[in-house]
Coordinates of C-alpha atoms and ligand atoms in Angstrom, one line a residue:
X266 CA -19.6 -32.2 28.6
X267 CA -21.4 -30.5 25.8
X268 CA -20.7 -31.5 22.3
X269 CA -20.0 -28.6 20.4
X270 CA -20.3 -28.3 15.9
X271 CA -18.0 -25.6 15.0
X272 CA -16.0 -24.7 11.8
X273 CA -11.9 -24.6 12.2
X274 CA -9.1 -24.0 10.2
X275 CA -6.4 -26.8 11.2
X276 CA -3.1 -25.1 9.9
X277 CA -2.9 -21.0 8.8
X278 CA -4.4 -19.8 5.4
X279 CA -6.3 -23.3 5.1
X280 CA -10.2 -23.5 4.7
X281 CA -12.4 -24.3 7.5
X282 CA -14.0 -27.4 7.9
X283 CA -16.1 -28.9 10.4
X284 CA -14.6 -29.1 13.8
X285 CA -16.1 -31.0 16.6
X286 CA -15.3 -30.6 20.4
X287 CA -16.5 -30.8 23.8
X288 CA -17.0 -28.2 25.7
X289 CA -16.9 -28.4 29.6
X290 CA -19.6 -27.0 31.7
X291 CA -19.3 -22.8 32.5
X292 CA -17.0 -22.0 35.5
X293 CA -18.9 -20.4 38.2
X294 CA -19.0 -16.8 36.4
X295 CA -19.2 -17.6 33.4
X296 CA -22.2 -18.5 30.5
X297 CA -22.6 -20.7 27.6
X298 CA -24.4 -18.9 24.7
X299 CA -26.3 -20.6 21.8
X300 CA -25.3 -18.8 18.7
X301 CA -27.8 -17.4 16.1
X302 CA -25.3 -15.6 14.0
X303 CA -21.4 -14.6 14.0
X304 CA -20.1 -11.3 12.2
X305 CA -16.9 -11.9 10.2
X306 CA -14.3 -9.0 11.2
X307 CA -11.1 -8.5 9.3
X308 CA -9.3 -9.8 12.7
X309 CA -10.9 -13.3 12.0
X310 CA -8.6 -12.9 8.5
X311 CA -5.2 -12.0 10.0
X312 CA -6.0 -14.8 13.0
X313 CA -6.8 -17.2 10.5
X314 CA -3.6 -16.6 8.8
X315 CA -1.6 -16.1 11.9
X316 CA -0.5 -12.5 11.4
X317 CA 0.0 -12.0 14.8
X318 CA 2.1 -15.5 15.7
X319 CA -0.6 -16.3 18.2
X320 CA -3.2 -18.8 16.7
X321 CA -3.6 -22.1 18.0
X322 CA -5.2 -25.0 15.7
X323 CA -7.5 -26.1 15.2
X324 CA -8.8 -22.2 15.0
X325 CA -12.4 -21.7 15.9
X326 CA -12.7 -18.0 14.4
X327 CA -15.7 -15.5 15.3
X328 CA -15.9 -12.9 17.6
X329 CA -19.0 -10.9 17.0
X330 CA -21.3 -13.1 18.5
X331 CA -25.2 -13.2 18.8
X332 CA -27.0 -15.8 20.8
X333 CA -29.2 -16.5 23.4
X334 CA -28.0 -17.7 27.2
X335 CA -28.0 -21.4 27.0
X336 CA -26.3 -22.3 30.7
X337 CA -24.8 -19.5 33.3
X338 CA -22.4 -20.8 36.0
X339 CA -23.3 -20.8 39.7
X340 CA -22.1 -17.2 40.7
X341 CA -24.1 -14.9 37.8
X342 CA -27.0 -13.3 38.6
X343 CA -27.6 -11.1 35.7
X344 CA -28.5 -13.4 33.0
X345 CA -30.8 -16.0 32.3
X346 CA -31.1 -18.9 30.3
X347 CA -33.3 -17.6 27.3
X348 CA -31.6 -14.2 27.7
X349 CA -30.4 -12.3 23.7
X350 CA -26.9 -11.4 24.2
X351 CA -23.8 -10.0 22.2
X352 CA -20.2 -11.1 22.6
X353 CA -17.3 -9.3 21.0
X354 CA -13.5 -9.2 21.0
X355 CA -12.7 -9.7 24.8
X356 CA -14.0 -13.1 26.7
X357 CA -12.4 -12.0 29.6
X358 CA -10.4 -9.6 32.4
X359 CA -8.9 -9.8 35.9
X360 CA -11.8 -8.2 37.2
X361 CA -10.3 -6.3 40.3
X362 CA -7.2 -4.2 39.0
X363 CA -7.5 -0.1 37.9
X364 CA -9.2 -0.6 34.6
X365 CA -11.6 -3.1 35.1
X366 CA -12.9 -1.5 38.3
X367 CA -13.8 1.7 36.1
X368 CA -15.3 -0.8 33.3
X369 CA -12.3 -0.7 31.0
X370 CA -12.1 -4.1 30.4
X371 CA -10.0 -4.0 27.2
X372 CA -7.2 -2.5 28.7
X373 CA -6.7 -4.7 31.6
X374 CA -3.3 -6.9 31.6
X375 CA -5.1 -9.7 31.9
X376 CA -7.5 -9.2 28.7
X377 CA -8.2 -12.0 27.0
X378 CA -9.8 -12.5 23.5
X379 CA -12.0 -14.8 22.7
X380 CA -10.3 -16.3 19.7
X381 CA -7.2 -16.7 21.1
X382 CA -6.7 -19.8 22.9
X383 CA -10.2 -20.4 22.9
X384 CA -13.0 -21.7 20.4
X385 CA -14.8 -18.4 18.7
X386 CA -18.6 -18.1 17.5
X387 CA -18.4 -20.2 14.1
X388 CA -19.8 -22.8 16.5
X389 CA -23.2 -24.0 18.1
X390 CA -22.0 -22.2 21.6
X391 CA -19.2 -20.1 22.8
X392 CA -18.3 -20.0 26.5
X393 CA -17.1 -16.4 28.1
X394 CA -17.1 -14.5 31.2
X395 CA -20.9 -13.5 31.9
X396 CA -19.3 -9.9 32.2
X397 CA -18.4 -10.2 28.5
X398 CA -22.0 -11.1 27.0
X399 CA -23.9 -7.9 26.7
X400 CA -28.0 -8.1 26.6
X401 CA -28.9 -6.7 23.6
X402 CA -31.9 -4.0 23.0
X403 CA -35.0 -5.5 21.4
X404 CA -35.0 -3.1 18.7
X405 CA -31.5 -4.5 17.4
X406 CA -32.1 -7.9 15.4
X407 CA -30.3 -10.3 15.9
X408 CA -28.1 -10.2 12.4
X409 CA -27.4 -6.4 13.0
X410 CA -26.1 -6.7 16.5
X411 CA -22.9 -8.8 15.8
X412 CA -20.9 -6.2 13.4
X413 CA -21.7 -3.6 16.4
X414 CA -19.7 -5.9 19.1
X415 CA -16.2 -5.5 17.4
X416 CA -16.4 -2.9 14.5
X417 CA -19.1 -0.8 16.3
X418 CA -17.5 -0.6 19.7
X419 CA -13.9 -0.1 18.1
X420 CA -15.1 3.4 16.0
X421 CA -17.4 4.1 18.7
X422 CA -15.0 4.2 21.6
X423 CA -12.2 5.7 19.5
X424 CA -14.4 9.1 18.8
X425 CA -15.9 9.1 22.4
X426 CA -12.5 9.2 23.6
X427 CA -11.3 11.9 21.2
X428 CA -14.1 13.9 22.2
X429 CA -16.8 13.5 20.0
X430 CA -20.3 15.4 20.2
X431 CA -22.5 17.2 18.7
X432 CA -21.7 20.0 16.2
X433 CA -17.9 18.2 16.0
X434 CA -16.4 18.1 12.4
X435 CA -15.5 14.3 12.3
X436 CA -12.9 13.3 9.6
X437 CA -12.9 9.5 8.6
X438 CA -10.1 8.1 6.8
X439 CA -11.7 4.7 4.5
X440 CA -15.1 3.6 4.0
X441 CA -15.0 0.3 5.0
X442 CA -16.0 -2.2 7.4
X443 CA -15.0 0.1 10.3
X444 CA -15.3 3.6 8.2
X445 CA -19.0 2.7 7.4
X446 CA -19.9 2.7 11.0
X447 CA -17.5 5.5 11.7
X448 CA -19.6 7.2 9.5
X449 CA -22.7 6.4 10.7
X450 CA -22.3 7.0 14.3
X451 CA -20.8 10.3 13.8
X452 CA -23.6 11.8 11.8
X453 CA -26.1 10.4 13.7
X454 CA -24.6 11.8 16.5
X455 CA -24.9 15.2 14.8
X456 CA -21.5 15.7 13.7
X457 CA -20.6 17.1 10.5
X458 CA -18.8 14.0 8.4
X459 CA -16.0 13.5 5.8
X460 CA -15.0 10.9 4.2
X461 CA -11.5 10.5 3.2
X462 CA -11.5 7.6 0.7
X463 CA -9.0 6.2 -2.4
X464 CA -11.9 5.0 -4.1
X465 CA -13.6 7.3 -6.4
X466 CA -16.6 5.1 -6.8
X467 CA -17.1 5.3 -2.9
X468 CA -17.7 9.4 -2.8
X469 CA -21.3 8.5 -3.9
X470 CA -21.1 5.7 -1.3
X471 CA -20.5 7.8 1.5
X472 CA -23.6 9.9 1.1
X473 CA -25.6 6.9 1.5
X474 CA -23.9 6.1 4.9
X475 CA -24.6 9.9 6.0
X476 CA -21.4 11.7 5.2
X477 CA -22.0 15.2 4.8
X478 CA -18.8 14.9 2.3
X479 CA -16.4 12.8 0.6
X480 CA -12.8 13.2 -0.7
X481 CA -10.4 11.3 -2.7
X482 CA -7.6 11.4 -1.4
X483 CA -4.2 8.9 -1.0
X484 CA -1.7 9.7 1.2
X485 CA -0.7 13.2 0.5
X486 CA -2.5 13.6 -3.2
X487 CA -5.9 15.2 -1.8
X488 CA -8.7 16.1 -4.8
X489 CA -9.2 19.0 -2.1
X490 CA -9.0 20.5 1.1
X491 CA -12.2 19.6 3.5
X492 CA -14.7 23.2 3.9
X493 CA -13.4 23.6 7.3
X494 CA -10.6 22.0 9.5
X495 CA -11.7 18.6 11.4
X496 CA -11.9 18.4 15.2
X497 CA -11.3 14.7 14.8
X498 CA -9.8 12.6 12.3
X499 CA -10.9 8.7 12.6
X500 CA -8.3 6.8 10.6
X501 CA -10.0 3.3 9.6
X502 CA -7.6 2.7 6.9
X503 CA -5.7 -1.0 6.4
X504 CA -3.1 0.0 4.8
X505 CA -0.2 2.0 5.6
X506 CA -1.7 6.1 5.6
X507 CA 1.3 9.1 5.2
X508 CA -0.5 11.5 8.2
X509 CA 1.4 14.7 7.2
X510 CA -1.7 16.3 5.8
X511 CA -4.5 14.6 8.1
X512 CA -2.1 16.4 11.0
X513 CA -2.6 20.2 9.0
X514 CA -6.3 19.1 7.9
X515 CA -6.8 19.3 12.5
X516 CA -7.9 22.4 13.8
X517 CA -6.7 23.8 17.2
X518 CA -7.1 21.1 19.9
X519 CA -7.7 18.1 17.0
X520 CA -7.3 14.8 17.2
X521 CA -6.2 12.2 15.2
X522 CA -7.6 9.1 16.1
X523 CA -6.3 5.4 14.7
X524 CA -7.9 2.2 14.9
X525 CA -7.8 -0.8 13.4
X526 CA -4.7 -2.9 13.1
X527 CA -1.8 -2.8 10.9
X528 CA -0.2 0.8 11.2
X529 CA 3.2 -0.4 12.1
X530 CA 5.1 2.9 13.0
X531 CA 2.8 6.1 13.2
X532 CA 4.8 9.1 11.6
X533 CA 3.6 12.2 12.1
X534 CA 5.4 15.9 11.9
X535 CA 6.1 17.7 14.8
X536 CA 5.6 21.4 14.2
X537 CA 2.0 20.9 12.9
X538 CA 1.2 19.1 16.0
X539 CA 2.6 21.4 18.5
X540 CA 1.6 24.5 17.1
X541 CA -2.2 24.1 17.6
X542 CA -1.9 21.6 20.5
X543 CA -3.0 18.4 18.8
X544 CA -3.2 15.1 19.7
X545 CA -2.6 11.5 18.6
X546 CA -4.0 8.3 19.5
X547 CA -4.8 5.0 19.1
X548 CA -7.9 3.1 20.8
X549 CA -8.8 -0.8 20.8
X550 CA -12.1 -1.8 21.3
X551 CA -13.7 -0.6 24.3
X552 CA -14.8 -1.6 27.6
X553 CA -18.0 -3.1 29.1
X554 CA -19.1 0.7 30.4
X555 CA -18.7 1.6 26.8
X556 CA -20.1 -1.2 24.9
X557 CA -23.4 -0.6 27.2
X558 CA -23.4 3.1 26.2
X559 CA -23.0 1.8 22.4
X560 CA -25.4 -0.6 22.2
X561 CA -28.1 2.5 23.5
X562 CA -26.4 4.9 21.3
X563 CA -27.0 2.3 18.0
X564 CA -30.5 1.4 19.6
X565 CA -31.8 5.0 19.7
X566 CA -30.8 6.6 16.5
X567 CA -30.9 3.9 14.6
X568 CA -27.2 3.1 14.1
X569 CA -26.8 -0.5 12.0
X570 CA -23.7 -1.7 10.3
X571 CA -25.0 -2.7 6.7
X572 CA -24.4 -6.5 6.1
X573 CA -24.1 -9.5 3.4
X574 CA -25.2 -12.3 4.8
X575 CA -24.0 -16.1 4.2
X576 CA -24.9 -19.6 6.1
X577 CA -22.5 -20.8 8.8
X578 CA -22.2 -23.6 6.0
X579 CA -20.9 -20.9 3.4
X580 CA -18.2 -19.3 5.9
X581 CA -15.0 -20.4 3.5
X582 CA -16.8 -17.9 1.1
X583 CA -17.6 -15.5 3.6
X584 CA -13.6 -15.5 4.2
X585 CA -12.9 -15.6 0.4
X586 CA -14.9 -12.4 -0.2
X587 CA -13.2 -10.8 2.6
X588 CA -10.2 -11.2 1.5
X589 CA -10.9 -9.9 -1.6
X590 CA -12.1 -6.4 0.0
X591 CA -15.2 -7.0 -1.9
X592 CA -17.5 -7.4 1.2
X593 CA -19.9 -4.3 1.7
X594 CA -19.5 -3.3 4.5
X595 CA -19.9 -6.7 7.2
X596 CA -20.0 -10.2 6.6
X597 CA -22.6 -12.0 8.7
X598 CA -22.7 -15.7 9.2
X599 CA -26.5 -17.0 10.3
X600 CA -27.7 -20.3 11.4
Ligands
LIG83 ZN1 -13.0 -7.7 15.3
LIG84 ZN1 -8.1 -6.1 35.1

């Protein structure tokens, strides 16, 4: 047994305190990590409070994990104890059915998270799957790489599967946690970018992240129309969005393209759609093909999530400034 220091919450909405446990040793494929530092993600909030009646207490939250390979179980051969590795949203899969066999982890029945059910990365070690901690490129240090493992892979694989590439006129809906590396990503990846924000003090913002424009717009009250229509539209949005005029802003083929949690019902007209053949979806994080690809993509042009960031010993005000909207654009916790 390995005695583990963590941070829990023992009943929803409560602060976190210190949280001891012991942890048992890694099943045969699966790894022990060290943690260095832990993003805070807006999922963390809504576990925390048990939004989604499925926290158990004491709640261990964290699921953008950075650390370095501490102990791998008998049966993994691709990482080693000193090994820099990521862990994200998923902690585990089945392994053997459709989806994980093409490296589609996330949408296998038998996903698991790793903060549900299971101690997260406000702790000295997490436990996952070895298939779930992802070496990380040298050129990514270590406090970057954690916003990229859940809010990186989430925009990332939502505009790879909506077709994104270069020359693409990518629409983002909020500039925040998620928008910011919409944002990012898609203009590196040579896409003309627009930001669709109800902030007025953000237009400026968004320039700074690479936008190539910015518009106020709530719901169906636009400051103005975008130059050109969008082949995609990324909505990163918490809060509720009326689609009606995202739907018109599509051109031919378009796709609108929501992640993030919190929707509830999507409502979107049905002529607009069906006249110029677009599409809706939605996308959850993304698989372990993808999260490779990702991690290459951020290494190479220099995609990096912009972060605050606190001690592990500050993570109640981590948490408080979250839930205040007021952290720009990641919360990092560090060791
Ligand atoms: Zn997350
Ligand atoms: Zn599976």
């Amino acid at each position: 047994m390995r005695p583990v220091h963590a941070h829990a919450a023992q009943a929803p909405k409560s602060p976190l305190a210190p949280f001891n446990f012991d942890m048992a040793a890694p099943s045969p494929a699966g790894v022990v990590v060290r943690v260095l530092s832990c993003g805070l993600c807006h999922s963390d909030l809504h576990m925390l409070d048990n939004d989604w009646a499925c926290t158990t207490y004491p709640f261990v939250p964290g699921h953008e994990v950075v650390g370095v390979v501490e102990e791998v179980g008998a049966a993994v051969t691709h990482l080693r104890k000193g090994d820099r590795v990521g862990v994200g949203w998923q902690r585990s899969s089945c392994g053997c059915c459709d989806d994980c066999v093409r490296g589609e982890e996330s949408l296998c029945d038998a996903n698991r998270a790793l903060i549900i059910g299971h101690h997260g990365g406000f702790a000295d070690f997490v436990e996952v799957d070895a298939r779930f901690a992802f070496k990380l490129p040298e050129g990514i240090d270590t406090n970057d790489a954690g916003p990229l493992l859940c809010g990186g892979i989430t925009v990332y694989s939502a505009l790879r599967h909506a077709g994104i590439g270069p020359g693409k006129r990518v629409g983002v809906i909020g500039l925040g946690g998620l928008g910011h590396l919409a944002v990012r990503f898609a203009s590196a990846l040579g896409c003309h970018t627009t930001v669709f924000t109800t902030s007025p003090d953000k237009v400026a913002e968004a320039g700074e992240h690479g936008a190539h424009d910015a518009i106020v717009a709530r719901d169906t009250e636009w400051e103005r129309e975008p130059s050109a229509k969008l082949d995609i539209i990324l909505n990163t949005a918490s809060a509720p969005v009326k689609f009606d005029r995202y739907v018109n802003a599509l051109a031919s083929d378009g796709t609108l393209s929501l992640v993030g949690v919190g929707a509830g019902k999507v409502v979107v007209p049905f002529s607009p759609l069906m006249a110029k053949r677009r599409r809706v979806m939605a996308s959850p994080i993304g698989g372990t093909v993808m999260i490779r690809e990702m991690l290459r993509v951020a290494d190479t042009l220099g995609v990096r999530p912009q972060t605050e960031l606190f001690p592990m010993s500050e993570a109640n005000a981590a948490f408080d400034k979250l839930r205040a909207n007021k952290v720009r654009y990641r919360a990092v916790l560090t060791r």
